[in-house]
Structures are given as C-alpha cells and as structure tokens.
Short mmCIF file of C-alpha atoms and ligand atoms in Angstrom, two decimals:
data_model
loop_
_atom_site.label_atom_id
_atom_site.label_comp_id
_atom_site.label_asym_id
_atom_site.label_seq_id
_atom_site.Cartn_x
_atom_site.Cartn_y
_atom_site.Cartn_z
CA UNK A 256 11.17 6.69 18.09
CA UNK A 257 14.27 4.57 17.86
CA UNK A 258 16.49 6.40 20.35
CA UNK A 259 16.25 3.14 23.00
CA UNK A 260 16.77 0.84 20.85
CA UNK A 261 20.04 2.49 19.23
CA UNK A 262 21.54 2.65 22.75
CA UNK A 263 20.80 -1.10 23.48
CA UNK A 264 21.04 -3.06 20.08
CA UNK A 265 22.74 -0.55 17.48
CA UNK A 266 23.02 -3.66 14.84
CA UNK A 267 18.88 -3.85 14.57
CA UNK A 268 18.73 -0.03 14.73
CA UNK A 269 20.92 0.48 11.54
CA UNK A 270 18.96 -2.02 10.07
CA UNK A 271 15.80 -0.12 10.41
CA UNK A 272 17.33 2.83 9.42
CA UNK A 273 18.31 1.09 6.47
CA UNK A 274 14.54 0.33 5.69
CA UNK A 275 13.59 3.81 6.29
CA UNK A 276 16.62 5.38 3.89
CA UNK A 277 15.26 2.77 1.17
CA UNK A 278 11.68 4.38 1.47
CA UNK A 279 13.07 7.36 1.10
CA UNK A 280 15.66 6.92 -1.61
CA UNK A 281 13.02 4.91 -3.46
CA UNK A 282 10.09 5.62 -5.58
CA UNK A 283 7.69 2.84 -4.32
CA UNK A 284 4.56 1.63 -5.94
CA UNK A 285 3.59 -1.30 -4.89
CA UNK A 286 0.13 -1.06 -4.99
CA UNK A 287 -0.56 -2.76 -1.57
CA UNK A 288 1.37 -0.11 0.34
CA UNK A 289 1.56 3.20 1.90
CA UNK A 290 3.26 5.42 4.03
CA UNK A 291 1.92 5.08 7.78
CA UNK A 292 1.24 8.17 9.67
CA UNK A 293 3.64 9.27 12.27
CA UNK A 294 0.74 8.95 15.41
CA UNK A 295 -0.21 5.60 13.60
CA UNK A 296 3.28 4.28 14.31
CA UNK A 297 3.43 6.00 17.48
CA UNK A 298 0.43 3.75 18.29
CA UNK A 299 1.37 0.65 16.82
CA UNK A 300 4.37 1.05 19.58
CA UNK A 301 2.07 2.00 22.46
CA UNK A 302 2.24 0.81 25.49
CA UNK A 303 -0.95 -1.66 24.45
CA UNK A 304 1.47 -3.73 22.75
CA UNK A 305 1.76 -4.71 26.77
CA UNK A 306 -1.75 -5.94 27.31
CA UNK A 307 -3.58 -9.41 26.39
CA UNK A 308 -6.86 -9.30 25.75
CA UNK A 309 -9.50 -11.50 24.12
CA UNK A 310 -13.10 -11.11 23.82
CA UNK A 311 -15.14 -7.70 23.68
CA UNK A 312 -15.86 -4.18 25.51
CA UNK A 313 -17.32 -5.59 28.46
CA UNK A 314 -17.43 -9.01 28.05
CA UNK A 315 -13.32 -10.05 28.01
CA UNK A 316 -11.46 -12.88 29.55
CA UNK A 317 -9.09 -10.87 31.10
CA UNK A 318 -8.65 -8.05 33.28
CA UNK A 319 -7.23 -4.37 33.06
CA UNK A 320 -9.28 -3.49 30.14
CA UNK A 321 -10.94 -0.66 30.63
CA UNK A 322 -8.74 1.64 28.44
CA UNK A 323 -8.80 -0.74 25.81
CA UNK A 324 -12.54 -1.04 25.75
CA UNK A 325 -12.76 2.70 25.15
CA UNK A 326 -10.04 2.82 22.70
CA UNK A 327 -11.94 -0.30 20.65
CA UNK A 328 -15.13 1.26 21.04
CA UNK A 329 -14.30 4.71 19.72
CA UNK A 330 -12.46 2.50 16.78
CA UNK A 331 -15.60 0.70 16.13
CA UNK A 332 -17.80 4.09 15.91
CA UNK A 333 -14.69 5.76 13.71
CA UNK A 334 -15.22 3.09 11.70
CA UNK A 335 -18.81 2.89 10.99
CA UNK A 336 -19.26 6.44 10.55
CA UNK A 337 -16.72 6.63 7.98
CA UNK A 338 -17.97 3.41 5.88
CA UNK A 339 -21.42 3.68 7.12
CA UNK A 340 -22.12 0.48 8.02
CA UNK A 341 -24.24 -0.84 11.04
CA UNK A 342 -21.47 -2.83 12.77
CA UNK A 343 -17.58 -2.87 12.18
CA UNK A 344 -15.18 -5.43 13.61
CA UNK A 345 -11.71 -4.01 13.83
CA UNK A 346 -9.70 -6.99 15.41
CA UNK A 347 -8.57 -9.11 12.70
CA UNK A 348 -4.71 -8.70 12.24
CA UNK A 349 -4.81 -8.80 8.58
CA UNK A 350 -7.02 -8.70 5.67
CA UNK A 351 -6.07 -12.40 5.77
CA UNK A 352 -7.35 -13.32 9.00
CA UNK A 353 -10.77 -10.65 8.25
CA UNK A 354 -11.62 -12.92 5.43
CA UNK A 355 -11.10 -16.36 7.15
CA UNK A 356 -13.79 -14.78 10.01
CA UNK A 357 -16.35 -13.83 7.85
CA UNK A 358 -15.96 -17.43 6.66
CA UNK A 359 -15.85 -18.71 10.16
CA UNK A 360 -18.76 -16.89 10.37
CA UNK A 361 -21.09 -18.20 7.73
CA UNK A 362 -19.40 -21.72 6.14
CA UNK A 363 -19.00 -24.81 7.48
CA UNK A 364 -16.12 -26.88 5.62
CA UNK A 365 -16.90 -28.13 1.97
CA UNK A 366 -19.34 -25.59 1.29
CA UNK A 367 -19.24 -23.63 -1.82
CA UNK A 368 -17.70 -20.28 -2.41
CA UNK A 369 -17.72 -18.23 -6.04
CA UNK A 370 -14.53 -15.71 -6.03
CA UNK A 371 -12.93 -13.99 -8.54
CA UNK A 372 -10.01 -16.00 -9.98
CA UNK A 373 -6.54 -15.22 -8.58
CA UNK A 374 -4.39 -14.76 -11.73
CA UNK A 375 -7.51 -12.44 -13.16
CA UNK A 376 -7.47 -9.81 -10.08
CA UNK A 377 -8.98 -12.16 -6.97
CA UNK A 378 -7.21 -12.87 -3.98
CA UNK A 379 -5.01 -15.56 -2.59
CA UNK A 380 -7.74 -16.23 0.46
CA UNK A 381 -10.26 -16.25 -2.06
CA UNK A 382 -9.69 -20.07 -2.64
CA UNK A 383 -6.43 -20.22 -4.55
CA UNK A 384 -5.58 -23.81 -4.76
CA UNK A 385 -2.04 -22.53 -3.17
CA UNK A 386 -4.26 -21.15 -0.09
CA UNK A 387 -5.49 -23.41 2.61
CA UNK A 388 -8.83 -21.93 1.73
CA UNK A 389 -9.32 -23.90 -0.65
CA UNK A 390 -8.82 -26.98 1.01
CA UNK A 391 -11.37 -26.25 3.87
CA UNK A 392 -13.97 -24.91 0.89
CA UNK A 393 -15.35 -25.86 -2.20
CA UNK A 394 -14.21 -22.72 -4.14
CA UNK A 395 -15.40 -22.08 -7.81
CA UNK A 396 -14.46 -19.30 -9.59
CA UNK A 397 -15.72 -16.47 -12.20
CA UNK A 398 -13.12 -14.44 -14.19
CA UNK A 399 -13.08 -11.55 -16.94
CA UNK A 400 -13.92 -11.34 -20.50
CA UNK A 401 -10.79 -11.96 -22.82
CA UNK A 402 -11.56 -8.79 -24.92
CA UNK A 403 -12.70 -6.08 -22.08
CA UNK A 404 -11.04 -7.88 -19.04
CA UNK A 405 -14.14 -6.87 -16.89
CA UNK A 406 -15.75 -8.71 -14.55
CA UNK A 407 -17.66 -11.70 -16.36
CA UNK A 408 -21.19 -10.72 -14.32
CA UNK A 409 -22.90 -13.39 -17.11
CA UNK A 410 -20.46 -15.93 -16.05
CA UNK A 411 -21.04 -15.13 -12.67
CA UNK A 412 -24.22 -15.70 -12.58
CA UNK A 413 -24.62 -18.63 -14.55
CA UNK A 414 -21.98 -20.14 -11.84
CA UNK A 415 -24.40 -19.09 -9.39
CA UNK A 416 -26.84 -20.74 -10.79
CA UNK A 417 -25.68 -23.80 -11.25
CA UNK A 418 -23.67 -24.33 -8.00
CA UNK A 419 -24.86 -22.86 -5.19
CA UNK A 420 -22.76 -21.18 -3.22
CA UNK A 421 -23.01 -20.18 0.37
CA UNK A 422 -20.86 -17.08 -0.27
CA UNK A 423 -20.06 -14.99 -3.14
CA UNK A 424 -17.06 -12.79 -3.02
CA UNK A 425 -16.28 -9.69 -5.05
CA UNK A 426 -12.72 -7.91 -4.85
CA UNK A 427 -9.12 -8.49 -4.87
CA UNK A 428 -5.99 -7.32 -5.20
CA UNK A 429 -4.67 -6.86 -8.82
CA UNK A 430 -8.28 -5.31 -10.57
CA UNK A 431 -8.28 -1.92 -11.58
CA UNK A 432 -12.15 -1.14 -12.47
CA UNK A 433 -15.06 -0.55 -10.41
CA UNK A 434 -16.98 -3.25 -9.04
CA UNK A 435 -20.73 -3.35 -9.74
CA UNK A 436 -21.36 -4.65 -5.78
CA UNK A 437 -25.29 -4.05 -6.40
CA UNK A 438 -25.33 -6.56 -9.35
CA UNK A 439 -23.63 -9.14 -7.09
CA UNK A 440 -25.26 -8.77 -4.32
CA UNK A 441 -28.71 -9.31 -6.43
CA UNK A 442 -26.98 -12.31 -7.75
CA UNK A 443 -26.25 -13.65 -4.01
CA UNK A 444 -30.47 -13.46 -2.87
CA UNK A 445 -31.34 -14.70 -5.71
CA UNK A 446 -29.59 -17.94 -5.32
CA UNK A 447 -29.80 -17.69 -1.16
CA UNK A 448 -25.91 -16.66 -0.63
CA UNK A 449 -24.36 -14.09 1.34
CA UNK A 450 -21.97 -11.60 -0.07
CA UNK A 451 -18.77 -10.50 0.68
CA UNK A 452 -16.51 -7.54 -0.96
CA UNK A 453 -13.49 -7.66 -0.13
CA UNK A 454 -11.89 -3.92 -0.54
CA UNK A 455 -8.64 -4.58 0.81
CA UNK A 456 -7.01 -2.23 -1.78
CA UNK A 457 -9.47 0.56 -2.24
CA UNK A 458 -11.13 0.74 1.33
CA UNK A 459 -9.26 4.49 1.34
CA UNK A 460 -11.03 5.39 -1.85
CA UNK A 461 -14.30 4.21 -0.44
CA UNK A 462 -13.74 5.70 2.66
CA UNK A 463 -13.10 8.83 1.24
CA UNK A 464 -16.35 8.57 -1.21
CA UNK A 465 -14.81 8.65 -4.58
CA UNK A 466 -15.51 4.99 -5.64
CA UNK A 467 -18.68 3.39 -4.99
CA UNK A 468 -18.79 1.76 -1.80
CA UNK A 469 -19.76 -2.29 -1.54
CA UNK A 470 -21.58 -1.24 1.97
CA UNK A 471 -25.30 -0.27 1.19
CA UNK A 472 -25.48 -4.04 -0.74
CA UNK A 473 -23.46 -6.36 0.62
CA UNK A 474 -23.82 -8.93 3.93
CA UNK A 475 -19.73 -8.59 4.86
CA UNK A 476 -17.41 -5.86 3.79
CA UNK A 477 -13.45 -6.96 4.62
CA UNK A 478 -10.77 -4.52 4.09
CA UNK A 479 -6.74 -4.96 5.06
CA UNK A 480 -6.07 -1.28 6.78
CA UNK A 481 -2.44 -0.52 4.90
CA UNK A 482 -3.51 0.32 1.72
CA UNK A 483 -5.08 2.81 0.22
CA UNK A 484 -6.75 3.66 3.90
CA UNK A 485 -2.63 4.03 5.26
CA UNK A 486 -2.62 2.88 7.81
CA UNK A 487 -0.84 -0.12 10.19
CA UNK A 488 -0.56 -3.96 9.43
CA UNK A 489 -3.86 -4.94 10.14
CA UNK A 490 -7.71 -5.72 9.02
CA UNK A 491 -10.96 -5.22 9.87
CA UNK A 492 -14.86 -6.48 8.69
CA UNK A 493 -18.26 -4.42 8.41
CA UNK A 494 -21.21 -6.35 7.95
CA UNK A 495 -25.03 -5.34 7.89
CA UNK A 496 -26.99 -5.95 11.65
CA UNK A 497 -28.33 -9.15 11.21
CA UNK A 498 -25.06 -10.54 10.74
CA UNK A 499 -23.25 -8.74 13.73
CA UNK A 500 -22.93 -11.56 16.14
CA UNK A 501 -21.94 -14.23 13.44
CA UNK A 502 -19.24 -12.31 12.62
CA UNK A 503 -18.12 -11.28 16.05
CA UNK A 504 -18.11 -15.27 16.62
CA UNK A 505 -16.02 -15.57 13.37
CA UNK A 506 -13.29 -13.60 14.38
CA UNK A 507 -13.35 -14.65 18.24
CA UNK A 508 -13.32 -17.11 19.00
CA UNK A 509 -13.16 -18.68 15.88
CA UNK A 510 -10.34 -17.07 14.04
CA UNK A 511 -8.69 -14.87 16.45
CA UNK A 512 -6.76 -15.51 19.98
CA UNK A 513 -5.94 -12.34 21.71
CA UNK A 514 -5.98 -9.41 19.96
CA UNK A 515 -3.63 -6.44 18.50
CA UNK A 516 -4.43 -4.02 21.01
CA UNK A 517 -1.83 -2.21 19.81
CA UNK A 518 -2.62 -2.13 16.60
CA UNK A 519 -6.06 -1.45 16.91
CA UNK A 520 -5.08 1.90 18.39
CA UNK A 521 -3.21 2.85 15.22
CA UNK A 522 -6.47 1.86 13.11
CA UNK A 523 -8.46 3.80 15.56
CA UNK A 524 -6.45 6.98 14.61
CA UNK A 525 -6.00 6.22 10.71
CA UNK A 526 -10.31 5.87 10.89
CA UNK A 527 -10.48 9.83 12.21
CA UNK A 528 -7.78 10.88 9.56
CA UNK A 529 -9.89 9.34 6.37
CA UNK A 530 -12.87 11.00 7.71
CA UNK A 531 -11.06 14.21 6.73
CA UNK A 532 -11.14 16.61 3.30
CA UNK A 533 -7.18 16.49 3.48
CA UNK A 534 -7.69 12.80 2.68
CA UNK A 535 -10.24 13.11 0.33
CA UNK A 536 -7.94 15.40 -1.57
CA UNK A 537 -4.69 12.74 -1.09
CA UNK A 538 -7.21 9.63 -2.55
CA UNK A 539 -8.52 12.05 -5.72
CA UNK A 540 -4.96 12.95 -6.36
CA UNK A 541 -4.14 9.01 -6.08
CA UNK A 542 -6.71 7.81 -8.59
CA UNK A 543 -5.49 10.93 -10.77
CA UNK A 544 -2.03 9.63 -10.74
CA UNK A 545 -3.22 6.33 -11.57
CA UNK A 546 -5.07 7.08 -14.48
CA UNK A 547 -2.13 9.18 -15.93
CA UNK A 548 0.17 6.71 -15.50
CA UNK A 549 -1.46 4.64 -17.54
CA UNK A 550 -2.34 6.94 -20.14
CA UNK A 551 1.66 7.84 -20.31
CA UNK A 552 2.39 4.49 -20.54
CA UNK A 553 -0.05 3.22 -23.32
CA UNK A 554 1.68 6.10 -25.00
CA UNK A 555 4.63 4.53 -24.50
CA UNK A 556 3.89 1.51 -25.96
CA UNK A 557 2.82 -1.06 -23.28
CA UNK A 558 -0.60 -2.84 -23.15
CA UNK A 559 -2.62 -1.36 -20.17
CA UNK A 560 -4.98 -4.16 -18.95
CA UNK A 561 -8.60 -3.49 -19.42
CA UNK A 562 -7.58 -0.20 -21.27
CA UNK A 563 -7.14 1.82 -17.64
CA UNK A 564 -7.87 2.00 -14.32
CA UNK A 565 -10.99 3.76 -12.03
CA UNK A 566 -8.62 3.02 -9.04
CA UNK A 567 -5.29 3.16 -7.39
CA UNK A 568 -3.49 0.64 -9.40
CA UNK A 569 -2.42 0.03 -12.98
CA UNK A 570 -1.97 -3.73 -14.83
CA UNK A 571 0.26 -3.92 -17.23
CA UNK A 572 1.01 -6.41 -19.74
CA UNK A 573 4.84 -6.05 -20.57
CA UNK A 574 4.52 -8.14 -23.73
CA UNK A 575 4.61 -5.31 -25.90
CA UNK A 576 8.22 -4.84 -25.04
CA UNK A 577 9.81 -8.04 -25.31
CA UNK A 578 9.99 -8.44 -21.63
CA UNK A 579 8.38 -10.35 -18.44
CA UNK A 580 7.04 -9.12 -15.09
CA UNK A 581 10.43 -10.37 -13.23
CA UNK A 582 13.28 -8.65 -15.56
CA UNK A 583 11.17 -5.72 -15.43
CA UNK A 584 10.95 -5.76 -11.17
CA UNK A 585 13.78 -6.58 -11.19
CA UNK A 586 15.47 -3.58 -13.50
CA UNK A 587 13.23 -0.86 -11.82
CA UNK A 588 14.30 -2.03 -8.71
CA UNK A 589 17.52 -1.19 -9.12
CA UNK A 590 17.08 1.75 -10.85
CA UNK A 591 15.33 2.70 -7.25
CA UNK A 592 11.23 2.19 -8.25
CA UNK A 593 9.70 -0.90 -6.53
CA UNK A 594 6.80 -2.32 -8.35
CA UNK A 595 5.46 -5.99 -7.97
CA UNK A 596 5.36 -8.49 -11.42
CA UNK A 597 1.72 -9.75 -11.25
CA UNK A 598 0.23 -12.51 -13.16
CA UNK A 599 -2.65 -10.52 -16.08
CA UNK A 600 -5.55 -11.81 -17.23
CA UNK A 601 -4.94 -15.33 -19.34
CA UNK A 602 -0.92 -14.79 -18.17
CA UNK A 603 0.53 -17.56 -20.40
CA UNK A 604 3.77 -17.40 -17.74
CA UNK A 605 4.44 -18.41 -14.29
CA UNK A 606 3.45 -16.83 -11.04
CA UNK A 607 7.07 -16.39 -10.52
CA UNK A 608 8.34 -15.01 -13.77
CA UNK A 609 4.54 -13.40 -15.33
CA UNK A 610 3.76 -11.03 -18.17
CA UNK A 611 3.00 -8.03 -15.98
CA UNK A 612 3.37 -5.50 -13.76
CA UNK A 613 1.06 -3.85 -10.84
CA UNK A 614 1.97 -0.39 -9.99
CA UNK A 615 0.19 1.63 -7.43
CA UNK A 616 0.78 5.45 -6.54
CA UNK A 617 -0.80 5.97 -3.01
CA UNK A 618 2.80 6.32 -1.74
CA UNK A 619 4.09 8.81 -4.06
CA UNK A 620 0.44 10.56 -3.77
CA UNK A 621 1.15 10.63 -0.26
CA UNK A 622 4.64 12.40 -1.07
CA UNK A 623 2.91 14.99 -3.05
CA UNK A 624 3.80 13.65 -6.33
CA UNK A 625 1.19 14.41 -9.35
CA UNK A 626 0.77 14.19 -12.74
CA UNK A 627 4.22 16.06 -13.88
CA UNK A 628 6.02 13.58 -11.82
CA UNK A 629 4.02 10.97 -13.06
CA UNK A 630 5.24 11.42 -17.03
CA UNK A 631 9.00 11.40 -15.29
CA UNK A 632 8.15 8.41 -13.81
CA UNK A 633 6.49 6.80 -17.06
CA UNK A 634 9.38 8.12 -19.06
CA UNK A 635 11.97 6.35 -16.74
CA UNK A 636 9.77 3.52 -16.94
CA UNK A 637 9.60 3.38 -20.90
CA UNK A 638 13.32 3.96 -20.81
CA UNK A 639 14.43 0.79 -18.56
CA UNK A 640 11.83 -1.69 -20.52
CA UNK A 641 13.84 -0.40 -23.78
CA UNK A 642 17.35 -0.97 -22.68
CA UNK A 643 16.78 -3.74 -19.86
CA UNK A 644 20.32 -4.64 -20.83
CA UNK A 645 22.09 -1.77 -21.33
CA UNK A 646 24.28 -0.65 -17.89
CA UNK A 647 24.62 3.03 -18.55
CA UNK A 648 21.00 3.58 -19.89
CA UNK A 649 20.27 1.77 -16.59
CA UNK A 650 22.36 4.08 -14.07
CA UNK A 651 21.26 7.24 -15.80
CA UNK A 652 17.90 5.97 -14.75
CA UNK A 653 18.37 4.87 -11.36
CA UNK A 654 19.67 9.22 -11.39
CA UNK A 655 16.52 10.72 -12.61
CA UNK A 656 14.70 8.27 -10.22
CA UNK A 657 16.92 9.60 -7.13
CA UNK A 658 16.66 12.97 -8.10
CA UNK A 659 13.33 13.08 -8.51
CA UNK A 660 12.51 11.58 -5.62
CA UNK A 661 14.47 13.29 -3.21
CA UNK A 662 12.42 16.49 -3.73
CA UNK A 663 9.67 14.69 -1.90
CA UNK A 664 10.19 13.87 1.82
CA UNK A 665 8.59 10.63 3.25
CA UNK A 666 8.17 12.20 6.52
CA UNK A 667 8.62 16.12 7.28
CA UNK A 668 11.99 16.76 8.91
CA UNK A 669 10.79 17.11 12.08
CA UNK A 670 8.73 14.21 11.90
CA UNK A 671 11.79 11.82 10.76
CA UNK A 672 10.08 8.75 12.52
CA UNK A 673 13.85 7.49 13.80
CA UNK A 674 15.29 10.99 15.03
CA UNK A 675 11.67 12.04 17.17
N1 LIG B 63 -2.61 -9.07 -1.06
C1 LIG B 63 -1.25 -8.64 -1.22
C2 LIG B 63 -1.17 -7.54 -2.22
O1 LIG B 63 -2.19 -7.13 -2.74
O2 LIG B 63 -0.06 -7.11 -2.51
C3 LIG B 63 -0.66 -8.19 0.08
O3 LIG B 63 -1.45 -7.29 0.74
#
C-alpha cells in the first residue's frame, strides 16, 4: 500500500512504518480506537480521494458523479439496514462535524440544549465551555448521581422542565452504562424538544444488537465511524423521516463543503462488515473483555467508576493508588499499553493531570485477545500503578507487555497494510 510512496519520499514512508510498528508493538486501548480493515484503508486511498463533490445522488453541483452516487447510495441503504433507521446521512467527516449538522439542522443560535456534562461522560461538542458549541448555544447540563454515577434521569428532567430546551442529547464518550434512550426521548415530547443520542463510541455494539439501540426513540442518532463500528476517520447521522430533509440541509449546505468521497467508500464497506455474525462475535467478545477488566482490576485494588461497565470501556478512578490519570498514561505508555487519563465523575483535578483512566479493548478484541489476556493485562496494570517509580519493576513490565502482545498480529502477514 506504501510501495510508491517509499520510492518517492522514503523519510514519510519510515515514518508511517513507524506508526504501524507502534500498533503493533503496543497494547492499545484507547477506547476511541480500532484497528481499520485492510479494504477500509484500501478505500480511504481510492481513487475518490480524486473527485469533488457536494450535494446529493442526483442533485450535485458538480459533474462526474455517477460512481459516487452509487457508491453513497448503497452506503446509505448499508447503513439503514444495519441501524434500522428510516434515513442515514453518511457525509459528515467526523462525529464532530455529524453533531454540529443535526444542530444546523434544528437550532438557531442561543437556543437551549440539555447534554450530559463533559467531565461526567458527555462530549466536548456537547456544549463544553472549551467548545465553540457553547458559544453559538445556550447549553445546560445534567450529570450523574455521586453514589451510583448513573445518569441523573430526575435531574434531567427537572432541567427539562424548567428550561426548555430545543434539543436534548444523550451519549458521550467516557460513560460506561447503558443509556435508557426511551426515558429521554419521553422526556424530549413532553417538553416539545427533539432528541439526539449521540453513540459515537458504541455505534458497533448497537450495530451488532448487543446494547440497546437509541434508534426506535430518538429524532437524530450521530455516531463517529472509528470506534467500536472500526472503521475510517469519519461520521455519519440517522434520524427518523420527518426529519430527513432538515438534516440533509444541516450537513449541506450548512455544515459541510464537499464531501469525503473517499472516505465514504471505506464507511460503505465497514456498514456490510457489521452486518455480519463474525462481528457480532468480535463486539460480544469486546464487552466481555471490558467487563473482566474491570472485575480484575477492582480486585486489584482500584475504584471502577459506577462499579463496571455494560460497554466497551472502563473508568477508573486511580485514587486508590496514590496516583493521577497523567503518571499513570504516562508509565503504561512506556511500558508499551496506551490508555487515555480522563477526567471521573466530581474529578477534583485538572483536565490535564485528572484522577482517572479510560481504557477500551475493541483493539485488542480485534487481535483476538480475551479474558486470559485480559488478567495479564490487569496484572501488568496493577504492577506499574504499584511501583510507578521503580525502573526495573517498570522494564520487566514493558516485557510481559511486548511479549504478550506479539502473539497477536494487527494485520495477518499477508495482509501487512505497508508490504501489500
Ligand atoms: N471523542 C474523543 C474520544 O472519545 O476519545 C475522540 O474521538
């Protein structure tokens, strides 16, 4: 895939290379990532990278299109059928962008929006006051209970209530339960909002059917597509009929110049390959991993926030050990496993330094890993938070990690995505 490019720019080629060795050497579980499929980055380098479009199947401002219009409608129909929803957007180029059109679609500025809080499992484009969201909306937000760290619904509501929003959004990126999007959604008619999940992280367990999906109760459905769905950079929104052309107007024109035809080709493929029982299989293993992890690590003596996880991702609050979310990135990352530090519920520390971790296993799902692995992993784990400081606790680590790992290819041999 990179043969061209090593014969004409050899300094950016070992550079990739370098990126892919690191995937491989390393055990990585950041929750927001996966390992793309081979034809998805075939696609994502497609000749379609070549052609500017904007508009829709039959209606664009450009010519040439007809292979693209088949391409993005047999992405739209992959898409509904899996999710099955009555109309599917796949253009946005992000889960970023897919959230600013469904509120292109529906909001006009200084309306009010109710989102889950950032630093209690929301979403930076959910009206963080860091996000420019927040200063084209009037964002208010709900949060968990201290004791359970669920979803507040009472709190919810009573926000509702009293302010009136235009839009209520459910989802994020750092909560590990299950979402009641029914209760929500009944919230949102009864105060005359529209609803919005967004399911950026667990669109592949949805997909899949293993987690309940948002789709049979809620107006817009928004989803990143390299998660738990791996597949390329890029996003997409579902939304019920009535909505279709509002949000088809919220992501062109309003959000969205021309689009990713590229990229939309690589979603196109990834929405045939969730449809399938190998998939299935590859999300029920992920949640499996999940939940063991945390189990192993409670064990082990850290706090597990909310007690566990019904997902792909597992909050933990580092406290127990002495430590904080950076020193502990930090030391895994050397000893070769790449987590995130993430802000928990009522985090008394900074964004940048934080009391917690968020670990995800898709990737290592996607490796084969399971639950065996999983205790080495925790074990490792347990180890570095122990002896943060201590050099040769630290390299006998990064070891185990590197010999685990390497019994697990990234990609097949004959599918190395530099060599083919
Ligand atoms: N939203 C960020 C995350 O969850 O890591 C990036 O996708």
């Amino acid at each position: 895939m990179l043969k061209a490019t090593k014969l004409v720019d050899e300094e950016l080629y070992n550079i990739v290379v370098g990126e892919l060795k690191r995937q491989e050497n390393n055990i990585e579980m950041i929750a927001s990532e996966s390992t793309a499929p081979i034809p998805a980055l075939e696609l994502s380098g497609s000749v379609f990278t070549n052609k500017t479009l904007e508009g829709y199947p039959g209606a664009r401002y450009q010519s040439g299109a007809e292979f693209a219009d088949k391409m993005e409608i047999l992405g739209v129909e992959r898409c509904k059928a899996l999710f099955k929803a009555d109309h599917a957007n796949i253009q946005p180029i992000s889960g970023s962008t897919a959230n600013y059109s469904v509120y292109a679609a529906v909001l006009k500025p200084g309306d009010t929006v109710l989102s889950m809080r950032l630093d209690q499992g929301g979403h930076l484009t959910h009206g963080s006051t860091v996000s420019q969201t927040s200063k084209y909306y009037n964002f208010i937000h709900y949060g968990v209970h201290a004791d359970t760290e669920q979803i507040n619904y009472e709190e919810l509501e009573e926000l509702a209530i009293k302010h009136k929003p235009k839009l209520i959004i459910s989802g994020g990126s750092s909560y590990p339960r299950l979402i009641d999007y029914e209760r929500i959604s009944d919230i949102a008619k009864k105060v005359g909002a529209y609803s919005m999940a967004d399911i950026a992280h667990v669109s592949g367990l949805v997909a899949a059917g293993i987690i309940p999906s948002p789709i049979p109760h809620t107006d817009f459905v928004s989803s990143s597509t390299t998660k738990t769905i791996c597949g390329p950079r890029g996003g997409m929104v579902m939304c019920k009929a009535e909505h279709a052309k509002a949000l088809d107007r919220g992501v062109f024109p309003r959000t969205l110049g021309s689009i990713h035809v590229h990229v939309m080709a690589a979603k196109t493929y990834v929405f045939k390959r969730a449809a399938t029982e190998e998939f299935k299989q590859l999300m029920i293993q992920t949640v499996k991993n999940a939940k063991h992890l945390a189990t192993c690590l409670e064990k082990d003596g850290f706090r597990i926030v909310s007690g566990g996880t019904d997902n792909h991702l597992v909050m933990v609050d580092l406290r127990p050990k002495g430590i904080n979310g950076k020193q502990f990135q930090e030391a895994l990352d050397y000893v070769g496993i790449t987590v995130n530090k993430n802000m928990i519920p009522f985090d008394t520390e900074k964004p940048s330094i934080t009391s917690g971790v968020r670990i995800g296993t898709t990737a290592i799902s996607q490796r084969g890993l399971k639950e065996t692995e999983v205790e080495q992993i925790a074990a490792i784990m347990n180890k570095v938070a122990e002896n943060i400081t201590n050099q040769e606790v630290l390299d006998a680590c990064k070891q185990e990690a590197s010999d685990l790992i390497s019994n697990f290819p990234l990609y097949q041999e004959d599918f190395d995505p530099v060599t083919i």
